[in-house]
Amino acid sequence: MRGEEFYRGVSRYISIYSAATGVEALAVARGMKQALTRFANNAIHQNVSIERTTLSVLGLKDNKLAVVNTERFDEEGVEEAFERLKEVLAVSKPLDYQFRFPWPKVVPSYTVYDEKTAKASPDYRAEVVEGFIKRAAKDEAEAFGYFSTGEEELSVMSSNGNFLYHLGSFADLNLVVTRNDGSGYASWAGISVDGANFEEIAELAVSTALKSRNPVEVDPGEYTVVLSPEAVADALTLFAWIACNGKAFEEKTSPAVKYLGKQVSQLPVNIVDDPSYKGVVPIPFDLFGHPRGRFVIVEEGHFARLTYSHAAALKYGKEPTGHTFSLNSVEDSFPVNLVFEPGDVPFERLLKSVDRGIYITRFHYTNVVDPMELVITGMTRDGTFLIEGGELTKPIKNMRFNFGFFELLSNVEMVSEESKSVSSEYGLAIVAPYVKVHKFRFTSKSDH
Amino acid sequence: MRDRLKEVLDFLDSAGAEYFDLRYESIDEEEIAVENAVVKSYSIDQTQGVGVRVLYDGAWGFSATNRLSKDALLKAAKEALDIARTSARLKKEKIVLSSEEVYKDTYRSEFVIDPFTVEKEKKVELLVEATALMKKVPEVVRAEGELRFRKIKKLFLSSEGAEIDQEVVVSGGLIRAHAAGNGDYQVRSYPAGLEGDNATRGWEFIEEMSLLENAERVAGEARDLLYADVAPSGEYDLVIGGSQMALQIHESCGHPAELDRVLGYEISFAGGSFMTLDKIGSFRYGSPIVNITADATIPGGLGTFGYDDEGVRAQKSFIVKDGILVGYLMSRETAVKLGLSSNGAARAHGWWSIPIIRMTNINLLPGTSSFEELIGGVKEGFYIDTNKSWSIDDKRVNFQFATEVAYEIKNGKLGRLYKNFVYWGKTPEFWGSCDAIGNESLWHVWGVMNCGKGQPLQIMHVGHGTAPARFRKVKVGVRS
């Protein structure tokens, strides 16, 4: 990583060339060193290390915006970036609302850096992977997955004097274990490898694989289901993407048009975006330097708030919420530290309460079918079980589902007191509990 | 840079690596996004870096950096070597690469007008005008237009003596109308959904799209969808338009034909494949008129190049011939397991990514039917096009796709518009029901920019040559 002092130097160039060109600017520097060990069929098959640093400069002149992305941080590189900005701004068109950059803000700091994780060696990752492989082999099973470690730095600097710097470590993994036609899964994400219980992760994936062999078919239809934290996190990502963006609400292209301000769950469910929550990989400020704190989206079952980017807030007369994460799409916003807060029911009791239903280990390839109702389709995978009399009695073949996310929220019966930090498909750590839901709709079945 | 890379080659040679390659890439990108006649974003990107891949004691190591000094490159090479040594501890068998011809060559993709020489103002004006035309329809709340251009320069050097320079130019774009009203929200895109249409061509490709000429029609269709009935459920014959066929091929043939998936390398993320090794040469994938190729040599295709990222020359091979599964997409490491040579499908997202098996241009070869004949052969069904939603299981069998538009077909004639059209099925049964494919005049290579695979995630640009095609008794609607 290049470090805070390095970026302070870059911020001076930003100020110099902003003054020289008359282009107001906000620059975002991102550096990442990521190492990832990937394994399949009980062997490492891919092992990579990537180091990359980028500088994005958002220029403003005559109420017109343009972006230049470069990897040059020296004075000449910054000067060239401003020259390009000038060129593009000359042909661009002004925005239809008055734009301005934010004034510098005070940002809370979170302790987020763990050196052991940031600098983890290939040997360390191989040892963890070896543990997974040995545990799988002990039961004549095979392990597949990845284990990633690294560090990331983010600096926001602007021509009006803002300067912020954040350095964080991260780690995440997933593990699929198969034996014959059985398959199991576990995942984890966090800021320190010390927070992961690798033995427990391996045990869960292996035991699920063993239990899910010789699956039987059940007919599609409506069932009570118990969703694992991984499945909850998957659905939560699509909710955040489709339903939480204030811009889409203002344009009337979001399910929030129908559901914002309504009681969407009979239970006091809380869905929050919170960089201070244990288990997330925190991002303390957004790309415009707005501080990020606990932001409650669904409060006690009530769909309470939407995210507004800096630009969308200016456009629609709202307060920015600290959720701008793209300089190429400054009006859009997204919550990056998602948490579905735990309830008060022990998982064992939650499971026992299901007389007949289906347990879902993981969703696969989810997508939105109808954005206005947030209808989500996808498949189950890596361990789907029939629940009878509060016990997982039989593995079943994978099923396709189509459910409305708000219908699901209104059908939540119980939320477990246990929650997990899981690795989501989009590479973000999400904290989620087990959830019991009735009338979950399966529409077809698979051959495996 | 070439000299610096050669010094790194010398270092790796002296370190005893059995195989290694270096890939320098420089990517220039220009993206313009206009919304409601206002420039939402005009971005200019430049990236360059080097990926070092080392095979040591039968195992891979890879390191990539965008610090390009000699010291930084040597550091990356040492890291790749160390990683390979570690990988070797946990291998089942030594990785062996297929024997391939070694090239010293230069490749340039063909174009008429270099898009980077076209005035920026002209690009902006095109999108401003197109979105203003769409915005004339009152129900259109967001009129979007996008253009993107990419120039990718690569230098590939290997321990076998390969030295390949490539330069590929990509152009693409779309317009899209978002309409809200009547308690609903609908989208209509042109010329295709997601990121539109893209090709390894120049500015002439954008001009041929006729974005202005289609803007008002697209906006009108978005509005009409607000007031259209929801498509019914049941079993219907479908004529599927070209851009939706691209998605169908992508998900249900392209991905399952990737040999690394078949061998289990992708199980933890995107899944495996139903096209298992025992099926090659005998499995009936589709009806006898279904012929699907992987062809990286089609002029202008988005999956067209001179050499893949292992230095294997671009080529054409069959995946499905006369309805039978006959081949896979392969890299050097995987082809050798079948006793074959690579068919040139190892590709990396950029200098920061290790090459993995990716689609090139995966094409459904044209049939003999005119569009009128395709529609004329349907008593009761739908003509559908433009992808809106997609999902498929982890073996690529059970799929469910949705399209932006569906037009009723009654007694061989196109009728009224329906919305929220969803169809689903199982891959071999679906392709087995294909009874007509559009002729060469209807065939087009669609360019898909956003194919995701691998961990860390790699986004690849691929092509799909398709014509509209007809399928019998397909399940329609999610509640059926």
Coordinates of N, CA, C and O in Angstrom, one line a residue, chain B residues 173-259:
Chain B
G173 N -22.6 0.1 -27.7 CA -23.5 1.0 -27.0 C -24.9 0.6 -27.1 O -25.3 -0.5 -27.5
L174 N -25.8 1.5 -26.6 CA -27.3 1.2 -26.6 C -28.0 2.4 -26.3 O -27.5 3.4 -25.8
I175 N -29.3 2.4 -26.5 CA -30.3 3.3 -25.9 C -31.3 2.5 -25.1 O -31.6 1.3 -25.4
R176 N -31.9 3.1 -24.1 CA -32.8 2.4 -23.2 C -33.8 3.4 -22.7 O -33.4 4.5 -22.2
A177 N -35.1 3.0 -22.7 CA -36.2 3.9 -22.2 C -36.7 3.2 -21.0 O -37.1 2.0 -21.0
H178 N -36.8 3.9 -19.8 CA -37.4 3.5 -18.6 C -38.7 4.2 -18.5 O -38.7 5.5 -18.4
A179 N -39.9 3.5 -18.5 CA -41.2 4.2 -18.5 C -41.9 3.8 -17.2 O -41.8 2.7 -16.7
A180 N -42.5 4.8 -16.6 CA -43.3 4.5 -15.4 C -44.7 5.1 -15.5 O -44.9 6.2 -16.1
G181 N -45.7 4.4 -15.0 CA -47.1 4.9 -15.1 C -48.0 3.7 -15.0 O -47.6 2.5 -15.1
N182 N -49.3 4.0 -14.9 CA -50.3 2.9 -14.8 C -49.9 1.9 -13.6 O -50.2 0.7 -13.7
G183 N -49.2 2.4 -12.6 CA -48.8 1.6 -11.5 C -47.7 0.6 -11.8 O -47.5 -0.4 -11.1
D184 N -47.0 0.9 -12.9 CA -46.0 -0.1 -13.3 C -44.7 0.6 -13.8 O -44.7 1.8 -13.9
Y185 N -43.7 -0.2 -14.0 CA -42.4 0.3 -14.5 C -41.9 -0.7 -15.6 O -41.9 -1.9 -15.3
Q186 N -41.6 -0.3 -16.8 CA -41.1 -1.1 -17.8 C -39.9 -0.5 -18.5 O -39.7 0.7 -18.5
V187 N -39.1 -1.4 -19.1 CA -37.9 -1.0 -19.8 C -37.9 -1.5 -21.2 O -38.3 -2.7 -21.5
R188 N -37.4 -0.7 -22.1 CA -37.2 -1.2 -23.5 C -35.8 -0.7 -24.0 O -35.5 0.4 -23.9
S189 N -35.0 -1.7 -24.5 CA -33.6 -1.4 -24.8 C -33.4 -1.7 -26.3 O -34.1 -2.5 -26.9
Y190 N -32.5 -1.0 -26.9 CA -32.1 -1.2 -28.3 C -30.6 -1.0 -28.4 O -30.1 0.0 -27.9
P191 N -29.9 -1.8 -29.2 CA -30.3 -3.0 -30.0 C -30.4 -4.2 -29.1 O -30.9 -5.3 -29.7
A192 N -30.0 -4.2 -27.9 CA -30.1 -5.4 -27.0 C -30.1 -4.9 -25.6 O -29.9 -3.7 -25.3
G193 N -30.4 -5.8 -24.7 CA -30.5 -5.5 -23.2 C -29.1 -5.4 -22.6 O -28.1 -5.3 -23.3
L194 N -29.1 -5.2 -21.3 CA -27.8 -5.1 -20.6 C -26.9 -4.0 -21.1 O -27.3 -2.9 -21.0
E195 N -25.8 -4.3 -21.7 CA -24.9 -3.3 -22.2 C -25.0 -3.1 -23.7 O -24.0 -2.7 -24.4
G196 N -26.1 -3.5 -24.3 CA -26.4 -3.3 -25.7 C -25.6 -4.2 -26.6 O -25.4 -5.4 -26.3
D197 N -25.2 -3.7 -27.7 CA -24.4 -4.5 -28.7 C -23.0 -3.9 -28.8 O -22.8 -2.7 -28.8
N198 N -22.1 -4.8 -29.0 CA -20.6 -4.5 -29.0 C -19.9 -5.3 -30.0 O -20.3 -6.5 -30.3
A199 N -18.8 -4.8 -30.6 CA -18.1 -5.5 -31.6 C -16.6 -5.1 -31.6 O -16.3 -4.0 -31.1
T200 N -15.7 -6.0 -32.1 CA -14.4 -5.5 -32.4 C -14.3 -4.8 -33.7 O -13.7 -5.3 -34.7
R201 N -15.0 -3.7 -33.7 CA -15.0 -2.8 -34.9 C -14.8 -1.4 -34.5 O -14.6 -1.1 -33.3
G202 N -15.0 -0.5 -35.4 CA -14.8 0.9 -35.1 C -16.1 1.7 -35.1 O -17.1 1.2 -34.9
W203 N -15.9 3.0 -35.2 CA -17.1 3.9 -35.2 C -18.2 3.5 -36.1 O -19.4 3.8 -35.9
E204 N -17.8 2.9 -37.3 CA -18.8 2.5 -38.3 C -19.9 1.6 -37.6 O -21.0 1.6 -38.1
F205 N -19.5 0.8 -36.6 CA -20.4 -0.1 -36.0 C -21.5 0.7 -35.3 O -22.7 0.4 -35.3
I206 N -21.1 1.8 -34.6 CA -22.1 2.7 -34.0 C -23.0 3.3 -35.0 O -24.3 3.4 -34.8
E207 N -22.5 3.8 -36.1 CA -23.3 4.4 -37.1 C -24.3 3.4 -37.7 O -25.5 3.7 -37.9
E208 N -23.9 2.1 -37.8 CA -24.8 1.1 -38.4 C -26.0 0.8 -37.4 O -27.0 0.2 -37.8
M209 N -25.8 1.1 -36.1 CA -26.8 0.8 -35.1 C -28.1 1.6 -35.3 O -29.1 1.3 -34.9
S210 N -27.9 2.8 -36.0 CA -29.1 3.7 -36.2 C -29.8 4.0 -34.9 O -31.0 3.8 -34.8
L211 N -29.1 4.5 -33.9 CA -29.7 4.8 -32.6 C -30.8 5.9 -32.7 O -31.9 5.7 -32.2
L212 N -30.5 6.9 -33.5 CA -31.5 8.0 -33.6 C -32.8 7.5 -34.3 O -33.9 7.8 -33.9
E213 N -32.6 6.7 -35.3 CA -33.8 6.2 -36.1 C -34.7 5.3 -35.2 O -35.8 5.1 -35.5
N214 N -34.1 4.7 -34.2 CA -34.9 3.8 -33.4 C -35.4 4.4 -32.0 O -36.1 3.7 -31.3
A215 N -34.9 5.6 -31.7 CA -35.2 6.1 -30.4 C -36.7 6.3 -30.1 O -37.2 5.8 -29.0
E216 N -37.4 6.9 -31.0 CA -38.8 7.1 -30.7 C -39.6 5.8 -30.6 O -40.5 5.6 -29.8
R217 N -39.2 4.8 -31.5 CA -39.9 3.5 -31.5 C -39.7 2.8 -30.1 O -40.6 2.3 -29.5
V218 N -38.4 2.9 -29.6 CA -38.1 2.2 -28.4 C -38.9 2.9 -27.2 O -39.4 2.2 -26.4
A219 N -38.9 4.2 -27.2 CA -39.7 4.9 -26.1 C -41.1 4.5 -26.2 O -41.8 4.3 -25.2
G220 N -41.7 4.5 -27.4 CA -43.1 4.1 -27.6 C -43.4 2.7 -27.1 O -44.4 2.5 -26.4
E221 N -42.5 1.8 -27.3 CA -42.7 0.4 -26.9 C -42.6 0.3 -25.3 O -43.4 -0.4 -24.7
A222 N -41.7 1.1 -24.7 CA -41.7 1.2 -23.3 C -43.0 1.6 -22.7 O -43.5 1.1 -21.7
R223 N -43.5 2.7 -23.3 CA -44.8 3.2 -22.8 C -45.9 2.1 -23.1 O -46.7 1.9 -22.2
D224 N -45.9 1.5 -24.2 CA -47.0 0.5 -24.5 C -47.0 -0.6 -23.6 O -48.0 -1.2 -23.2
L225 N -45.7 -1.0 -23.1 CA -45.6 -2.1 -22.2 C -46.4 -1.8 -20.8 O -46.9 -2.7 -20.2
L226 N -46.4 -0.5 -20.5 CA -47.1 -0.1 -19.2 C -48.6 -0.5 -19.2 O -49.2 -0.9 -18.2
Y227 N -49.1 -0.5 -20.4 CA -50.6 -0.7 -20.6 C -50.9 -2.1 -21.1 O -52.1 -2.4 -21.3
A228 N -49.8 -2.9 -21.4 CA -50.0 -4.2 -22.0 C -50.5 -5.2 -20.9 O -50.2 -5.0 -19.7
D229 N -51.1 -6.2 -21.3 CA -51.5 -7.3 -20.4 C -50.3 -8.1 -20.0 O -49.3 -8.2 -20.8
V230 N -50.3 -8.7 -18.8 CA -49.2 -9.6 -18.4 C -49.4 -10.9 -19.3 O -50.5 -11.4 -19.5
A231 N -48.2 -11.4 -19.7 CA -48.3 -12.6 -20.6 C -48.9 -13.8 -19.8 O -48.7 -13.9 -18.6
P232 N -49.6 -14.6 -20.5 CA -50.3 -15.8 -19.8 C -49.3 -16.9 -19.4 O -48.1 -16.9 -19.9
S233 N -49.7 -17.9 -18.7 CA -48.9 -19.0 -18.4 C -49.4 -20.2 -19.2 O -50.6 -20.2 -19.6
G234 N -48.6 -21.2 -19.4 CA -49.0 -22.4 -20.2 C -47.8 -22.9 -21.0 O -46.7 -22.6 -20.8
E235 N -48.2 -23.7 -22.0 CA -47.2 -24.2 -22.9 C -47.4 -23.6 -24.3 O -48.5 -23.7 -24.8
Y236 N -46.4 -23.0 -24.9 CA -46.6 -22.3 -26.1 C -45.4 -22.5 -27.0 O -44.3 -22.7 -26.6
D237 N -45.6 -22.4 -28.3 CA -44.5 -22.3 -29.3 C -43.9 -20.9 -29.2 O -44.7 -19.9 -29.2
L238 N -42.6 -20.9 -29.3 CA -41.9 -19.6 -29.3 C -41.1 -19.3 -30.5 O -40.4 -20.3 -30.9
V239 N -41.1 -18.1 -31.0 CA -40.0 -17.7 -31.9 C -39.2 -16.7 -31.1 O -39.7 -15.7 -30.6
I240 N -37.9 -17.0 -30.9 CA -37.1 -16.2 -30.0 C -36.2 -15.4 -30.9 O -35.5 -15.9 -31.8
G241 N -36.2 -14.1 -30.7 CA -35.4 -13.1 -31.4 C -33.9 -13.3 -31.2 O -33.5 -13.9 -30.3
G242 N -33.1 -12.7 -32.1 CA -31.7 -12.9 -32.1 C -31.0 -12.5 -30.8 O -30.1 -13.3 -30.4
S243 N -31.3 -11.4 -30.2 CA -30.5 -11.0 -29.1 C -30.9 -11.9 -27.9 O -30.0 -12.1 -27.0
Q244 N -32.1 -12.3 -27.8 CA -32.4 -13.2 -26.7 C -31.8 -14.6 -26.9 O -31.4 -15.3 -26.0
M245 N -31.7 -15.0 -28.2 CA -31.0 -16.3 -28.5 C -29.5 -16.2 -28.1 O -29.0 -17.2 -27.7
A246 N -29.0 -15.0 -28.2 CA -27.6 -14.8 -27.7 C -27.5 -15.2 -26.2 O -26.5 -15.9 -25.8
L247 N -28.4 -14.7 -25.4 CA -28.4 -15.1 -24.0 C -28.7 -16.6 -23.8 O -28.0 -17.2 -23.0
Q248 N -29.6 -17.1 -24.6 CA -29.9 -18.5 -24.5 C -28.7 -19.4 -24.7 O -28.4 -20.4 -24.0
I249 N -27.9 -19.0 -25.8 CA -26.7 -19.8 -26.1 C -25.6 -19.6 -25.0 O -25.0 -20.6 -24.6
H250 N -25.5 -18.4 -24.6 CA -24.5 -18.0 -23.6 C -24.7 -18.9 -22.4 O -23.7 -19.5 -21.9
E251 N -25.9 -18.9 -21.8 CA -26.1 -19.6 -20.6 C -26.2 -21.1 -20.7 O -25.8 -21.8 -19.8
S252 N -26.9 -21.6 -21.8 CA -27.2 -23.0 -21.8 C -26.2 -23.8 -22.7 O -26.3 -25.0 -22.7
C253 N -25.3 -23.1 -23.4 CA -24.4 -23.9 -24.2 C -22.9 -23.4 -23.9 O -22.0 -24.2 -23.7
G254 N -22.7 -22.1 -24.0 CA -21.4 -21.5 -23.8 C -20.8 -21.9 -22.5 O -19.7 -22.5 -22.4
H255 N -21.5 -21.6 -21.4 CA -20.9 -21.9 -20.1 C -20.7 -23.4 -19.8 O -19.7 -23.8 -19.3
P256 N -21.8 -24.2 -20.1 CA -21.5 -25.6 -19.8 C -20.5 -26.3 -20.6 O -20.0 -27.4 -20.3
A257 N -20.1 -25.6 -21.8 CA -19.1 -26.2 -22.6 C -17.6 -25.9 -22.2 O -16.7 -26.3 -22.8
E258 N -17.5 -25.1 -21.1 CA -16.2 -24.7 -20.6 C -15.6 -25.9 -19.9 O -16.1 -26.4 -18.9
L259 N -14.5 -26.4 -20.4 CA -14.0 -27.7 -19.9 C -13.5 -27.5 -18.4 O -13.6 -28.5 -17.7

